[in-house]
């Protein structure tokens, strides 16, 4: 019997696309454009190919992703990080500037090229100069033909939530880490956005089930999220499938993701509001007139009204600690290395407020840490060469690492680890103080895993993961203000394996960018290639405050000295002049 060619070819091509890995390529020209997403103020934003919001990156498990980035910003270097991707074997494609690469200077290009073997909901963002709140942030979705939940829904919808500032990050950061802000008060966002806009209608068909992939791409604010009249069924957090679990409200910190199933009602009688509400506990002062909420609607019938959301009595979000991963990966019972990180905020003798792990605030090295690994041979296992201010932690191949993080600060902090999803084995209530192993309750047998987790005010978290991914992986608070004030540690995982994988294999555009950016690519954190233990000339934080000085005291002292020299007019200028917008 003759088989017609067209009938024959169709199933073959489907077969190939189902099992054969594809390459998805994006050409991204990054430049300033203008936008007014909250309807309150037009401002410059970082767009891609002349547009903002920037496009999602979409691929299927197993694919290769190639992103060709051209920096056409004109006034700032940049980079892209693919948040949540493990980058197994490709730590040099991870994106944080001065960690795994040099900045991409104005006018230069850089290609990210890696494969993805992990399905789920991720995002990508600049990892340079606190840029992503200027708009360089977008969804990254990895589809999974083998998803355990794929028969449970009909369609998927991506929802990003985020805070929004009217000022440029370059200006806001200059004011944030400064003597004029000794208490370290973070700028408060002007608005909350969903899909980089407000008042978002979403057409819903009765009876269908939707997978909502929700991403908090904000700089600072966590968001409470709820859908009126509908229950969320959580099936994924940060790329980890979970046992389906119902929730009426979730709490999504900056950088976290939740995929939830929502089954539509069978009738089209009414439309329903959904809300993202910024957690105002994070704000030192809530400005008059701030609207912390953003609203959208499940629209069953576009001829009917979209109702205003109802007032709620209290925020009672689902506790993500109770989630169980669908693969039931068991608790790592045996720990090989415990890393204790005690975090606090304090002032240094320049009067500005900084963030510390174990009394050290992060300052970038002169040489990107990955290049120190690649250029120092067997010395790469000596932590000293990575400098005095990088909070370097050396991890051995395949050991089980435990991070005990004690938050000696009254704020909430969302901690993120690059290159891994960790088991969240313990999380205290607020005000619990430091983790006490002897008093610790039983650990969960199949702990929730994710890549970003909240530590509560003056509380603690305990995380475990296996060091099975050689690379340089940052561990940091994902509040962009705290990245700027130094709340960063550098995990240096199996450095000799990194050398075996990557020495001689770094693409030339990486080195070209370093040359163009004038960044050295060899030697220790100070760029010393002769005596690797000599850190003379490395970048360091300001010194400590003299004993007995309060931050406000030193500010008063500096101000009065300056005043004595220059007169009061200058004081007004120093403290209050708005910094001029630098965008072209
Ligand atoms: Cu979203 Cu250091 O990352």
XYZ file of C-alpha atoms and ligand atoms in Angstrom:
587
model
C 0.000 0.000 0.000
C 1.321 3.387 -0.935
C 1.840 5.800 1.906
C 1.551 9.352 0.821
C 4.683 11.277 1.505
C 2.994 14.049 3.400
C 1.249 11.607 5.736
C 4.512 9.894 6.310
C 6.590 12.947 7.035
C 4.282 14.566 9.532
C 4.626 12.004 12.312
C 8.392 11.808 11.786
C 8.865 15.537 12.208
C 6.701 15.550 15.334
C 8.755 12.704 16.688
C 11.962 14.586 16.075
C 10.696 17.717 17.739
C 9.564 15.708 20.742
C 12.797 13.872 21.410
C 15.465 15.762 19.473
C 17.072 18.689 21.224
C 16.618 21.951 19.400
C 18.680 25.118 19.479
C 16.765 28.278 20.256
C 18.562 31.494 19.404
C 17.790 35.004 20.568
C 19.454 38.159 19.266
C 19.114 40.792 21.967
C 20.138 44.375 21.320
C 19.893 46.074 24.726
C 19.131 49.795 24.646
C 17.238 52.502 26.480
C 13.645 53.062 25.472
C 10.848 54.911 27.257
C 7.849 53.440 29.054
C 5.117 54.386 31.481
C 3.882 51.060 32.834
C 2.023 52.416 35.872
C 0.443 55.332 34.066
C 2.101 57.742 36.508
C 5.431 58.564 34.915
C 7.291 57.993 31.680
C 10.878 57.016 32.322
C 13.840 55.454 30.515
C 13.844 51.645 30.716
C 16.245 49.009 29.452
C 14.593 47.416 26.457
C 15.518 44.732 23.974
C 15.417 45.303 20.222
C 13.777 48.681 20.812
C 10.916 47.270 22.901
C 9.899 47.007 26.519
C 8.674 44.808 28.243
C 11.424 42.513 27.041
C 10.542 39.145 25.444
C 10.338 35.839 27.318
C 12.952 33.195 26.597
C 11.129 29.929 25.863
C 12.679 26.514 25.278
C 12.078 22.819 25.909
C 13.980 20.599 28.303
C 17.154 19.394 26.577
C 17.436 22.378 24.240
C 20.442 24.545 23.668
C 19.807 28.245 24.285
C 21.945 30.827 22.537
C 21.524 34.482 23.459
C 23.550 36.979 21.456
C 23.670 40.178 23.496
C 24.700 43.519 22.060
C 25.099 46.367 24.518
C 23.650 49.491 22.895
C 22.890 51.245 26.203
C 25.438 53.936 25.445
C 26.199 54.713 29.073
C 26.339 51.487 31.117
C 27.926 48.067 30.855
C 25.602 45.083 31.266
C 25.218 41.276 31.496
C 22.464 38.667 31.628
C 21.918 35.998 34.283
C 19.515 33.076 33.830
C 18.054 32.800 37.290
C 17.641 29.258 38.565
C 19.470 27.450 35.766
C 22.165 25.123 37.068
C 24.572 25.806 34.186
C 26.112 22.384 34.724
C 29.483 22.522 32.962
C 28.885 26.127 31.875
C 29.482 28.289 34.945
C 31.103 30.829 32.574
C 27.607 31.423 31.080
C 25.970 32.234 34.438
C 26.193 35.999 34.042
C 27.154 37.767 37.295
C 29.687 40.444 36.483
C 33.129 40.137 38.136
C 32.217 36.627 39.238
C 31.999 34.514 36.072
C 32.576 37.180 33.423
C 33.615 40.766 32.784
C 30.999 43.439 32.195
C 29.820 43.715 28.587
C 31.019 47.241 27.820
C 29.076 49.780 25.816
C 29.175 48.818 22.145
C 30.367 45.243 22.774
C 28.683 41.882 22.206
C 28.665 38.654 24.193
C 27.120 35.263 23.472
C 25.532 33.087 26.149
C 25.394 29.478 25.003
C 24.264 26.611 27.224
C 21.902 23.649 27.384
C 18.946 23.304 29.746
C 18.022 19.956 31.246
C 15.686 21.308 33.893
C 12.062 22.143 33.171
C 10.188 24.887 34.941
C 9.610 28.569 35.536
C 12.665 30.804 35.650
C 13.594 34.317 34.666
C 16.521 36.208 33.275
C 17.898 39.527 34.376
C 20.919 41.791 34.306
C 23.488 40.881 36.963
C 25.410 44.136 36.859
C 25.126 47.455 38.681
C 21.694 46.753 40.132
C 20.190 47.127 36.667
C 17.284 44.748 36.500
C 14.770 47.056 38.203
C 15.389 49.420 35.265
C 13.497 46.836 33.216
C 16.123 44.319 32.096
C 14.163 41.349 33.490
C 11.986 38.788 31.713
C 10.474 35.292 32.028
C 12.449 32.180 31.078
C 10.222 29.146 30.598
C 11.474 25.600 30.017
C 8.719 23.287 28.809
C 8.617 19.644 29.730
C 7.078 17.001 27.477
C 7.317 14.633 30.481
C 5.761 16.896 33.092
C 3.909 14.878 35.739
C 1.205 17.543 35.634
C 0.794 17.907 31.885
C -2.554 16.105 31.778
C -3.943 18.336 34.490
C -4.249 21.558 32.481
C -5.361 22.899 29.127
C -3.363 26.079 28.764
C -0.596 28.003 30.433
C -0.295 31.697 31.237
C 2.784 33.525 32.515
C 2.211 36.208 35.163
C 5.073 38.363 36.371
C 4.690 40.480 39.488
C 7.097 43.249 40.322
C 7.667 46.484 42.135
C 8.375 49.575 40.071
C 10.442 52.700 40.656
C 10.204 56.018 38.859
C 13.902 56.745 39.429
C 16.848 55.177 37.647
C 18.769 52.565 39.621
C 22.079 54.356 39.011
C 20.681 57.408 40.799
C 18.813 55.505 43.518
C 21.868 53.350 44.333
C 24.112 56.397 44.637
C 21.759 57.721 47.296
C 21.211 54.361 48.976
C 24.816 53.439 49.772
C 25.813 56.858 51.014
C 26.559 58.933 54.060
C 23.238 60.658 53.437
C 21.452 57.363 54.229
C 23.179 56.075 57.391
C 20.221 53.898 58.407
C 20.254 52.037 55.084
C 16.594 52.817 54.365
C 15.730 51.238 51.022
C 13.934 53.335 48.420
C 10.244 52.395 48.409
C 8.753 51.469 45.037
C 6.160 53.752 43.523
C 3.958 50.994 42.103
C 3.303 47.315 41.738
C 3.017 45.759 38.276
C 1.696 42.553 36.735
C 3.176 41.615 33.356
C 4.889 45.024 33.530
C 1.529 46.838 33.449
C -1.536 47.420 35.639
C -5.203 46.406 35.410
C -4.535 43.276 33.387
C -7.499 41.384 31.897
C -6.970 37.671 31.177
C -9.551 35.849 29.063
C -10.684 32.634 30.673
C -12.820 29.911 29.154
C -15.299 28.213 31.481
C -14.383 24.727 32.609
C -10.759 24.862 31.469
C -7.808 24.427 33.798
C -4.922 26.828 33.487
C -1.317 26.599 34.613
C -0.319 30.045 35.854
C 3.450 30.427 35.951
C 4.008 33.252 38.419
C 7.338 35.041 38.807
C 8.285 37.833 41.195
C 10.740 39.902 39.140
C 10.800 42.724 41.683
C 13.831 44.493 43.119
C 12.647 44.559 46.683
C 9.029 43.817 47.534
C 7.628 40.372 48.193
C 4.059 40.001 46.915
C 1.023 38.390 48.449
C -0.982 36.904 45.568
C -4.550 35.652 45.571
C -7.360 34.992 43.085
C -10.872 35.808 44.250
C -13.275 32.896 44.044
C -10.587 30.430 42.871
C -8.165 28.148 44.665
C -4.569 27.813 43.544
C -3.076 24.348 43.357
C 0.718 24.666 43.649
C 2.580 22.220 41.381
C 6.023 23.813 41.007
C 8.261 26.177 42.960
C 11.481 27.557 41.442
C 11.688 24.748 38.875
C 10.967 21.940 41.367
C 7.740 19.992 40.855
C 5.724 19.622 44.030
C 2.970 17.337 45.173
C -0.132 19.319 44.137
C -1.045 21.454 47.151
C -3.942 23.869 47.544
C -3.426 27.463 48.640
C -5.761 30.441 48.923
C -2.917 32.965 49.090
C 0.789 32.708 48.431
C 3.729 34.865 49.490
C 6.266 35.264 46.712
C 9.571 36.949 47.593
C 11.649 38.779 45.038
C 12.987 36.167 42.578
C 10.701 33.294 43.628
C 8.357 31.470 41.245
C 5.190 29.434 41.744
C 3.275 27.458 39.137
C -0.332 26.957 40.146
C -3.291 25.204 38.555
C -6.527 27.135 38.519
C -9.704 25.526 37.283
C -12.173 27.941 35.759
C -15.777 28.010 36.855
C -18.370 26.493 34.574
C -20.395 29.675 34.279
C -19.659 33.039 32.710
C -21.829 34.974 35.184
C -19.047 37.098 36.609
C -15.419 38.133 36.253
C -13.008 37.780 39.175
C -10.195 39.981 40.437
C -6.747 38.727 41.312
C -4.314 40.790 43.327
C -0.587 41.170 43.911
C 0.018 43.125 47.098
C 3.495 44.302 48.066
C 4.527 43.324 51.599
C 4.734 46.729 53.256
C 6.550 45.304 56.291
C 9.648 45.605 54.125
C 9.326 49.369 53.852
C 10.879 51.537 56.585
C 8.339 54.263 55.853
C 5.209 53.784 53.784
C 4.842 56.945 51.708
C 1.480 58.703 51.697
C -0.636 57.646 48.785
C 1.322 54.473 47.974
C -0.913 51.887 46.360
C 0.780 48.583 47.245
C -1.600 46.562 45.072
C -1.813 45.596 41.451
C -4.966 44.044 40.061
C -5.877 41.829 37.164
C -9.024 39.915 36.257
C -10.034 36.467 35.178
C -12.405 37.608 32.453
C -15.119 35.077 31.659
C -17.295 37.595 29.822
C -15.743 40.753 28.452
C -19.129 42.493 28.299
C -19.408 42.260 32.089
C -17.731 44.516 34.658
C -14.313 43.821 36.089
C -15.069 44.244 39.803
C -12.790 46.074 42.212
C -11.027 43.599 44.486
C -12.574 43.050 47.899
C -10.840 44.242 51.040
C -9.188 41.398 52.889
C -8.956 41.122 56.653
C -5.494 39.708 57.046
C -2.622 38.320 55.040
C -2.506 34.605 55.751
C -0.332 33.097 53.075
C 0.427 29.438 52.508
C 3.735 28.363 54.111
C 6.018 27.021 51.392
C 8.010 25.074 54.013
C 5.144 22.541 53.960
C 5.564 21.680 50.275
C 6.815 18.236 49.280
C 8.840 17.779 46.106
C 7.175 15.469 43.635
C 10.366 13.383 43.257
C 10.430 12.840 47.064
C 14.162 13.460 47.196
C 15.171 12.527 50.712
C 16.786 14.761 53.274
C 20.576 14.751 53.116
C 21.053 13.305 56.579
C 24.815 13.425 56.609
C 26.499 16.820 56.253
C 30.152 17.114 55.198
C 30.600 20.858 55.565
C 28.556 23.356 57.564
C 28.871 26.984 56.562
C 27.596 29.386 59.195
C 26.669 32.806 57.873
C 25.715 35.456 60.415
C 24.210 38.406 58.655
C 23.793 41.934 59.894
C 23.561 45.521 58.682
C 25.956 48.159 60.011
C 27.854 51.317 59.134
C 31.440 51.633 58.022
C 33.635 54.666 58.457
C 32.429 56.337 55.281
C 29.125 56.734 57.127
C 27.174 54.527 54.703
C 25.206 51.431 55.720
C 26.421 48.005 54.565
C 25.327 44.386 54.837
C 27.630 41.695 56.219
C 28.131 37.962 56.395
C 30.379 37.189 59.376
C 31.437 40.856 59.546
C 32.573 40.996 55.914
C 30.711 43.007 53.298
C 31.187 41.881 49.689
C 33.381 43.989 47.438
C 34.042 42.785 43.929
C 37.518 41.442 43.171
C 39.764 43.022 40.513
C 39.742 39.747 38.555
C 36.460 37.858 38.019
C 36.561 34.965 40.490
C 36.204 32.336 37.749
C 39.314 33.675 36.021
C 41.239 33.499 39.294
C 40.302 29.809 39.431
C 41.397 29.255 35.835
C 44.746 31.065 36.133
C 46.105 29.822 39.455
C 46.645 26.087 38.975
C 46.777 24.060 42.171
C 46.575 27.280 44.245
C 42.899 27.531 43.242
C 42.009 25.487 46.331
C 43.546 28.108 48.637
C 40.772 30.447 49.810
C 43.228 33.281 50.485
C 43.723 34.076 46.787
C 40.067 35.084 46.387
C 40.581 38.181 48.535
C 39.461 39.762 51.789
C 35.985 40.903 50.755
C 34.415 38.201 48.591
C 33.082 35.926 51.375
C 34.567 32.981 49.526
C 33.569 29.475 50.536
C 35.438 26.522 49.039
C 33.325 23.430 48.366
C 34.714 19.971 47.660
C 33.358 17.759 44.895
C 30.167 15.936 45.883
C 30.195 16.882 49.533
C 26.899 17.703 51.226
C 26.972 21.340 52.225
C 24.817 22.878 54.908
C 24.298 26.630 55.090
C 23.128 27.896 58.464
C 22.048 31.484 58.013
C 21.317 33.543 61.105
C 19.566 36.815 60.380
C 20.685 39.360 62.949
C 18.546 42.023 61.316
C 14.891 42.976 61.835
C 14.200 42.709 58.084
C 12.964 39.849 55.870
C 15.498 38.635 53.311
C 15.022 36.329 50.281
C 18.241 34.326 49.860
C 19.200 32.876 46.504
C 21.901 30.397 45.524
C 23.126 30.210 41.946
C 23.810 26.808 40.379
C 21.650 24.723 42.737
C 18.248 24.197 44.248
C 18.721 23.557 47.971
C 16.738 21.572 50.492
C 15.146 23.924 53.011
C 15.626 21.751 56.085
C 14.736 24.284 58.773
C 13.218 27.730 58.939
C 12.490 29.503 62.195
C 9.751 31.934 63.068
C 10.801 35.533 63.475
C 12.786 36.570 66.564
C 14.024 32.995 67.083
C 17.641 34.154 67.061
C 20.497 31.964 65.874
C 19.958 28.320 64.878
C 20.539 25.974 67.766
C 21.239 22.434 66.543
C 20.550 20.866 69.932
C 17.150 22.548 70.166
C 16.282 21.923 66.529
C 13.070 20.087 65.816
C 12.968 17.001 63.607
C 13.943 17.807 60.056
C 11.485 17.002 57.272
C 12.200 13.674 55.568
C 11.496 15.046 52.045
C 12.265 18.742 52.392
C 10.994 21.375 50.027
C 13.612 22.432 47.497
C 13.886 25.735 45.709
C 16.516 28.307 44.733
C 15.241 31.328 46.681
C 13.932 31.269 50.231
C 12.817 33.781 52.830
C 14.528 34.146 56.192
C 12.320 35.862 58.734
C 13.284 38.900 60.851
C 15.933 37.929 63.431
C 15.296 34.298 62.523
C 17.304 31.586 60.789
C 17.238 29.123 57.912
C 19.170 25.914 57.297
C 19.761 24.785 53.709
C 21.457 21.675 52.339
C 22.679 20.766 48.887
C 25.146 18.445 47.228
C 28.198 20.037 45.615
C 27.711 18.154 42.348
C 28.032 21.144 40.029
C 31.550 22.573 39.672
C 31.363 26.339 39.292
C 31.415 29.755 40.901
C 28.003 30.305 42.452
C 26.897 33.402 44.286
C 24.750 33.141 47.384
C 23.030 36.449 48.028
C 20.005 38.318 49.208
C 17.842 38.976 46.142
C 16.798 42.410 47.336
C 18.756 44.443 44.812
C 19.557 47.109 47.444
C 21.269 44.499 49.574
C 23.263 43.188 46.625
C 24.593 46.741 46.368
C 25.345 46.924 50.094
C 27.323 43.684 49.968
C 25.063 40.829 51.149
C 26.850 38.301 48.930
C 28.981 35.196 49.427
C 30.919 33.375 46.689
C 30.759 29.572 46.560
C 33.829 28.190 44.813
C 32.740 24.653 44.045
C 35.381 22.047 43.039
C 37.827 24.567 41.532
C 40.123 21.893 40.090
C 37.147 20.342 38.284
C 36.295 23.794 36.909
C 39.836 23.959 35.531
C 39.483 20.498 33.969
C 36.181 21.464 32.328
C 36.909 24.995 31.221
C 40.636 25.768 31.009
C 41.267 26.608 27.369
C 37.542 26.402 26.554
C 36.353 29.920 27.365
C 35.048 31.501 24.142
C 37.153 34.397 22.886
C 34.370 36.987 23.205
C 34.684 36.612 26.991
C 38.326 37.731 26.849
C 37.523 40.421 24.264
C 34.982 41.933 26.636
C 37.516 41.955 29.481
C 40.044 43.715 27.292
C 37.452 46.267 26.197
C 36.373 46.769 29.811
C 39.981 46.994 30.991
C 39.553 44.157 33.475
C 42.506 41.850 34.210
C 41.834 38.129 33.712
C 44.664 36.461 35.589
C 45.927 36.126 39.108
C 44.445 36.541 42.550
C 41.630 38.907 43.586
C 44.141 41.774 43.389
C 45.330 40.788 39.919
C 48.695 39.657 41.280
C 50.018 36.815 39.101
C 53.433 36.432 40.739
C 52.780 36.098 44.456
C 49.252 34.736 44.691
C 49.170 35.300 48.440
C 49.930 38.994 48.061
C 46.637 40.895 47.878
C 48.136 44.378 47.820
C 45.931 46.664 45.775
C 42.746 44.574 46.007
C 39.410 46.387 46.284
C 38.328 46.555 49.914
C 35.418 47.908 51.886
C 35.796 51.085 53.946
C 37.177 50.477 57.443
C 35.157 49.946 60.568
C 33.709 52.789 62.562
C 35.857 53.786 65.531
C 34.647 51.998 68.663
C 31.864 53.896 70.381
C 30.717 55.751 67.277
C 27.110 55.496 66.324
C 26.263 55.912 62.661
C 24.349 59.101 63.277
C 27.253 60.409 65.331
C 29.729 59.979 62.530
C 27.341 61.509 60.045
C 26.984 64.550 62.297
C 30.769 64.731 62.666
C 31.430 64.540 58.938
C 28.730 67.051 58.219
C 30.042 69.524 60.778
C 33.613 69.226 59.458
C 32.474 69.746 55.908
C 30.302 72.624 57.066
C 33.238 74.246 58.829
C 35.252 74.152 55.614
C 32.684 74.928 53.018
C 29.660 76.537 54.577
C 26.102 75.405 54.774
C 25.212 75.801 51.119
C 27.327 72.781 50.310
C 25.568 70.685 52.925
C 22.261 71.317 51.255
C 23.781 70.245 47.965
C 25.379 67.081 49.337
C 22.334 65.852 51.134
C 19.532 66.844 48.889
C 20.440 67.538 45.295
C 18.703 65.068 43.011
C 21.312 63.258 40.973
C 20.979 64.109 37.327
C 19.558 61.447 35.054
C 22.371 59.950 33.062
C 20.490 58.265 30.282
C 20.974 59.275 26.704
Cu 18.405 36.300 40.162
Cu 22.256 36.408 41.550
O 20.351 36.315 40.838
